[in-house]
């Protein structure tokens, strides 16, 4: 199985800040990585796929980068609605695996 | 517009079998390239993938749970069914079904989720 590790586990930010979340895969996965936003009581929301492609309807303040084993999600100009938990998911092969999540909290 | 909705018993007893149904609309389960996955999230824990079924009926299971899981589809009813045997309180979670995004192994449309509690 491909293990996926996120860091940090939580991050604090103020509205208007920029935040970066890292994701590392246990072996090379090319650009087969996705990012999701998860709020309590809601379904996951796909933000980024293929490491850097913005899903339709997602604000441009979200961006993704990386390839191989190391990836990042950046949120520029954090907005109040962005406070949530973020997950990366390797999309290279089964079994599909997720990182443990990064909680974005209000500073 | 693609939608998915989970349904099934929300409280099951230990050792019982859970059956969840995902009713989909906006796409055909038999259309080439389509696929639906099942996931869960225990309270306070991370997302976990459980199973996946392709348009051609090929199936994939989480290795840690594959001896307990069965995924099937009924194209005429637009439904994907997940069964999980030998339920345990540790299986208490919100269960989601989701639509695969094109050829990518990621998921763009999700059901609202079904909270399943395992308790005697």
Short mmCIF file of C-alpha atoms in Angstrom, two decimals:
data_model
loop_
_atom_site.label_atom_id
_atom_site.label_comp_id
_atom_site.label_asym_id
_atom_site.label_seq_id
_atom_site.Cartn_x
_atom_site.Cartn_y
_atom_site.Cartn_z
CA UNK A 1 0.00 0.00 0.00
CA UNK A 2 1.06 3.59 -0.61
CA UNK A 3 1.16 5.47 2.68
CA UNK A 4 0.33 9.16 2.67
CA UNK A 5 1.58 11.48 5.42
CA UNK A 6 0.35 15.04 5.95
CA UNK A 7 1.94 17.84 7.91
CA UNK A 8 1.21 19.68 10.04
CA UNK A 9 -1.70 17.98 11.79
CA UNK A 10 -3.11 21.41 12.60
CA UNK A 11 -2.36 24.98 11.64
CA UNK A 12 -3.69 28.30 12.90
CA UNK A 13 -4.28 31.26 10.64
CA UNK A 14 -6.06 34.58 10.50
CA UNK A 15 -8.37 35.72 7.72
CA UNK A 16 -6.19 37.00 4.89
CA UNK A 17 -3.18 34.80 5.73
CA UNK A 18 -1.62 32.22 3.43
CA UNK A 19 -1.36 28.61 4.54
CA UNK A 20 0.59 25.68 3.14
CA UNK A 21 -0.09 22.02 3.89
CA UNK A 22 2.33 19.28 2.90
CA UNK A 23 1.65 15.71 1.82
CA UNK A 24 4.24 12.99 1.27
CA UNK A 25 3.66 9.63 -0.42
CA UNK A 26 5.67 6.56 0.56
CA UNK A 27 6.66 5.99 -3.07
CA UNK A 28 6.51 7.89 -6.33
CA UNK A 29 3.01 8.54 -7.57
CA UNK A 30 3.66 11.02 -10.39
CA UNK A 31 0.96 13.64 -10.13
CA UNK A 32 -1.74 11.27 -8.97
CA UNK A 33 -2.77 13.21 -5.89
CA UNK A 34 -5.99 14.91 -4.84
CA UNK A 35 -6.92 17.34 -2.08
CA UNK A 36 -10.25 17.55 -0.27
CA UNK A 37 -11.85 19.95 2.20
CA UNK A 38 -13.97 18.37 4.93
CA UNK A 39 -16.31 20.20 7.29
CA UNK A 40 -18.15 18.54 10.20
CA UNK A 41 -21.41 16.97 9.10
CA UNK A 42 -20.66 17.57 5.42
CA UNK A 43 -19.33 15.42 2.63
CA UNK A 44 -15.73 15.87 1.46
CA UNK A 45 -15.31 18.49 -1.25
CA UNK A 46 -12.77 17.83 -4.02
CA UNK A 47 -10.50 20.87 -4.37
CA UNK A 48 -7.56 19.75 -6.50
CA UNK A 49 -6.86 16.69 -8.63
CA UNK A 50 -3.84 15.59 -10.63
CA UNK A 51 -1.76 17.45 -8.01
CA UNK A 52 -2.41 20.92 -9.42
CA UNK A 53 -5.69 21.01 -11.38
CA UNK A 54 -8.39 23.07 -9.73
CA UNK A 55 -11.76 21.33 -9.60
CA UNK A 56 -14.56 23.30 -11.25
CA UNK A 57 -16.14 25.82 -8.91
CA UNK A 58 -13.28 25.91 -6.42
CA UNK A 59 -11.94 29.41 -5.68
CA UNK A 60 -8.59 30.27 -7.23
CA UNK A 61 -7.09 31.03 -3.82
CA UNK A 62 -6.61 27.25 -3.57
CA UNK A 63 -3.64 25.82 -5.44
CA UNK A 64 -1.70 22.58 -5.50
CA UNK A 65 1.80 21.65 -6.56
CA UNK A 66 4.27 18.81 -6.51
CA UNK A 67 5.02 15.51 -8.14
CA UNK A 68 6.69 12.24 -7.28
CA UNK A 69 6.44 11.95 -3.52
CA UNK A 70 6.08 15.53 -2.24
CA UNK A 71 3.05 17.73 -2.67
CA UNK A 72 1.62 20.93 -1.23
CA UNK A 73 -1.75 22.62 -0.93
CA UNK A 74 -1.65 26.39 -0.59
CA UNK A 75 -4.55 28.58 0.44
CA UNK A 76 -3.96 32.25 -0.25
CA UNK A 77 -5.98 34.98 1.46
CA UNK A 78 -7.72 32.54 3.82
CA UNK A 79 -11.43 33.24 4.13
CA UNK A 80 -13.74 32.42 7.07
CA UNK A 81 -15.34 29.56 5.12
CA UNK A 82 -11.94 27.90 4.67
CA UNK A 83 -11.63 26.83 8.30
CA UNK A 84 -12.00 23.07 7.97
CA UNK A 85 -9.95 19.89 7.79
CA UNK A 86 -7.97 19.14 4.62
CA UNK A 87 -7.04 15.69 3.35
CA UNK A 88 -4.73 14.55 0.61
CA UNK A 89 -5.45 11.28 -1.18
CA UNK A 90 -3.16 9.30 -3.44
CA UNK A 91 -4.93 8.55 -6.69
CA UNK A 92 -2.19 6.38 -8.19
CA UNK A 93 -3.50 2.93 -7.40
CA UNK A 94 -5.67 0.80 -5.17
CA UNK A 95 -5.96 0.70 -2.25
CA UNK A 96 -6.89 4.38 -2.22
CA UNK A 97 -5.28 5.99 0.83
CA UNK A 98 -5.72 9.31 2.62
CA UNK A 99 -3.49 11.39 4.79
CA UNK A 100 -4.47 11.79 8.42
CA UNK A 101 -5.81 15.31 7.82
CA UNK A 102 -4.75 18.86 8.61
CA UNK A 103 -7.08 21.00 10.66
CA UNK A 104 -7.07 24.69 9.73
CA UNK A 105 -8.07 26.67 12.81
CA UNK A 106 -8.79 30.32 13.41
CA UNK A 107 -5.95 32.15 15.15
CA UNK B 1 -26.37 17.04 -12.43
CA UNK B 2 -24.79 14.14 -10.58
CA UNK B 3 -26.19 13.24 -7.17
CA UNK B 4 -25.68 10.33 -4.79
CA UNK B 5 -27.61 9.44 -1.66
CA UNK B 6 -26.88 6.79 0.96
CA UNK B 7 -29.61 4.85 2.70
CA UNK B 8 -29.85 1.93 5.11
CA UNK B 9 -30.23 1.05 8.76
CA UNK B 10 -28.46 3.56 10.96
CA UNK B 11 -28.17 1.36 14.06
CA UNK B 12 -26.88 -2.20 13.91
CA UNK B 13 -25.93 -4.66 16.63
CA UNK B 14 -22.47 -6.18 17.01
CA UNK B 15 -21.94 -9.25 14.77
CA UNK B 16 -24.76 -8.17 12.43
CA UNK B 17 -24.30 -7.35 8.74
CA UNK B 18 -24.60 -3.75 7.58
CA UNK B 19 -26.25 -3.07 4.22
CA UNK B 20 -25.99 0.39 2.69
CA UNK B 21 -27.47 1.50 -0.61
CA UNK B 22 -26.18 4.36 -2.74
CA UNK B 23 -28.78 5.65 -5.18
CA UNK B 24 -27.25 7.70 -7.97
CA UNK B 25 -28.57 10.03 -10.64
CA UNK B 26 -27.08 12.08 -13.43
CA UNK B 27 -24.92 9.27 -14.81
CA UNK B 28 -25.25 5.61 -15.73
CA UNK B 29 -23.51 2.93 -13.69
CA UNK B 30 -22.99 1.00 -16.94
CA UNK B 31 -21.42 3.84 -18.91
CA UNK B 32 -17.81 3.20 -19.87
CA UNK B 33 -15.39 4.68 -17.37
CA UNK B 34 -17.86 5.25 -14.57
CA UNK B 35 -17.23 4.06 -11.03
CA UNK B 36 -18.51 4.50 -7.48
CA UNK B 37 -16.59 4.17 -4.23
CA UNK B 38 -17.52 3.76 -0.59
CA UNK B 39 -15.74 5.51 2.26
CA UNK B 40 -16.17 6.05 5.96
CA UNK B 41 -15.08 8.44 8.68
CA UNK B 42 -15.24 7.35 12.33
CA UNK B 43 -15.89 10.20 14.79
CA UNK B 44 -12.77 12.31 15.17
CA UNK B 45 -10.76 10.21 12.73
CA UNK B 46 -9.57 10.40 9.15
CA UNK B 47 -11.33 9.39 5.96
CA UNK B 48 -10.95 5.75 4.97
CA UNK B 49 -11.62 4.12 1.60
CA UNK B 50 -13.59 0.85 1.70
CA UNK B 51 -14.51 -0.40 -1.77
CA UNK B 52 -14.95 0.57 -5.41
CA UNK B 53 -16.94 -0.79 -8.35
CA UNK B 54 -16.34 -0.07 -12.04
CA UNK B 55 -18.87 0.20 -14.84
CA UNK B 56 -17.80 -3.26 -16.06
CA UNK B 57 -18.39 -4.79 -12.60
CA UNK B 58 -14.72 -5.01 -11.71
CA UNK B 59 -14.31 -4.49 -7.95
CA UNK B 60 -11.64 -3.36 -5.53
CA UNK B 61 -11.60 -3.68 -1.73
CA UNK B 62 -9.60 -2.31 1.16
CA UNK B 63 -7.12 -5.08 2.03
CA UNK B 64 -7.78 -4.71 5.75
CA UNK B 65 -11.54 -5.16 5.33
CA UNK B 66 -11.92 -7.23 2.17
CA UNK B 67 -12.96 -10.38 3.98
CA UNK B 68 -15.96 -8.48 5.41
CA UNK B 69 -17.01 -6.34 2.43
CA UNK B 70 -19.09 -6.94 -0.67
CA UNK B 71 -19.90 -4.28 -3.26
CA UNK B 72 -22.47 -4.80 -6.00
CA UNK B 73 -24.48 -2.66 -8.38
CA UNK B 74 -27.94 -2.79 -9.92
CA UNK B 75 -27.79 -0.70 -13.06
CA UNK B 76 -31.55 -0.84 -13.64
CA UNK B 77 -32.15 0.69 -10.22
CA UNK B 78 -29.15 3.09 -10.36
CA UNK B 79 -27.94 1.64 -7.08
CA UNK B 80 -24.66 0.51 -5.59
CA UNK B 81 -24.88 -1.66 -2.49
CA UNK B 82 -22.21 -2.21 0.15
CA UNK B 83 -22.47 -4.95 2.75
CA UNK B 84 -20.12 -5.23 5.71
CA UNK B 85 -20.29 -8.37 7.82
CA UNK B 86 -19.46 -8.91 11.50
CA UNK B 87 -20.06 -5.32 12.57
CA UNK B 88 -18.21 -4.09 15.66
CA UNK B 89 -18.55 -0.89 17.70
CA UNK B 90 -15.26 0.22 16.08
CA UNK B 91 -17.16 0.34 12.77
CA UNK B 92 -19.29 3.22 14.04
CA UNK B 93 -18.77 5.94 11.45
CA UNK B 94 -20.33 8.11 8.80
CA UNK B 95 -20.38 6.15 5.55
CA UNK B 96 -20.21 7.94 2.20
CA UNK B 97 -20.53 6.89 -1.42
CA UNK B 98 -18.87 8.96 -4.13
CA UNK B 99 -18.54 9.24 -7.91
CA UNK B 100 -15.13 8.80 -9.54
CA UNK B 101 -13.93 11.82 -11.45
CA UNK B 102 -13.40 10.64 -15.01
CA UNK B 103 -10.27 8.50 -15.37
CA UNK B 104 -8.80 9.84 -12.16
CA UNK B 105 -8.91 7.78 -9.01
CA UNK B 106 -10.41 10.67 -7.05
CA UNK B 107 -13.99 11.56 -6.28
CA UNK B 108 -15.90 14.65 -7.34
CA UNK B 109 -19.46 14.07 -6.18
CA UNK B 110 -20.35 12.66 -2.77
CA UNK B 111 -23.47 11.60 -0.97
CA UNK B 112 -24.47 13.41 2.20
CA UNK B 113 -23.30 10.50 4.33
CA UNK B 114 -25.06 8.02 6.61
CA UNK B 115 -24.13 7.82 10.28
CA UNK B 116 -24.02 4.18 11.30
CA UNK B 117 -23.86 3.31 14.98
CA UNK B 118 -22.93 -0.18 16.14
CA UNK B 119 -24.35 -0.82 19.57
CA UNK B 120 -26.10 -3.57 21.45
#
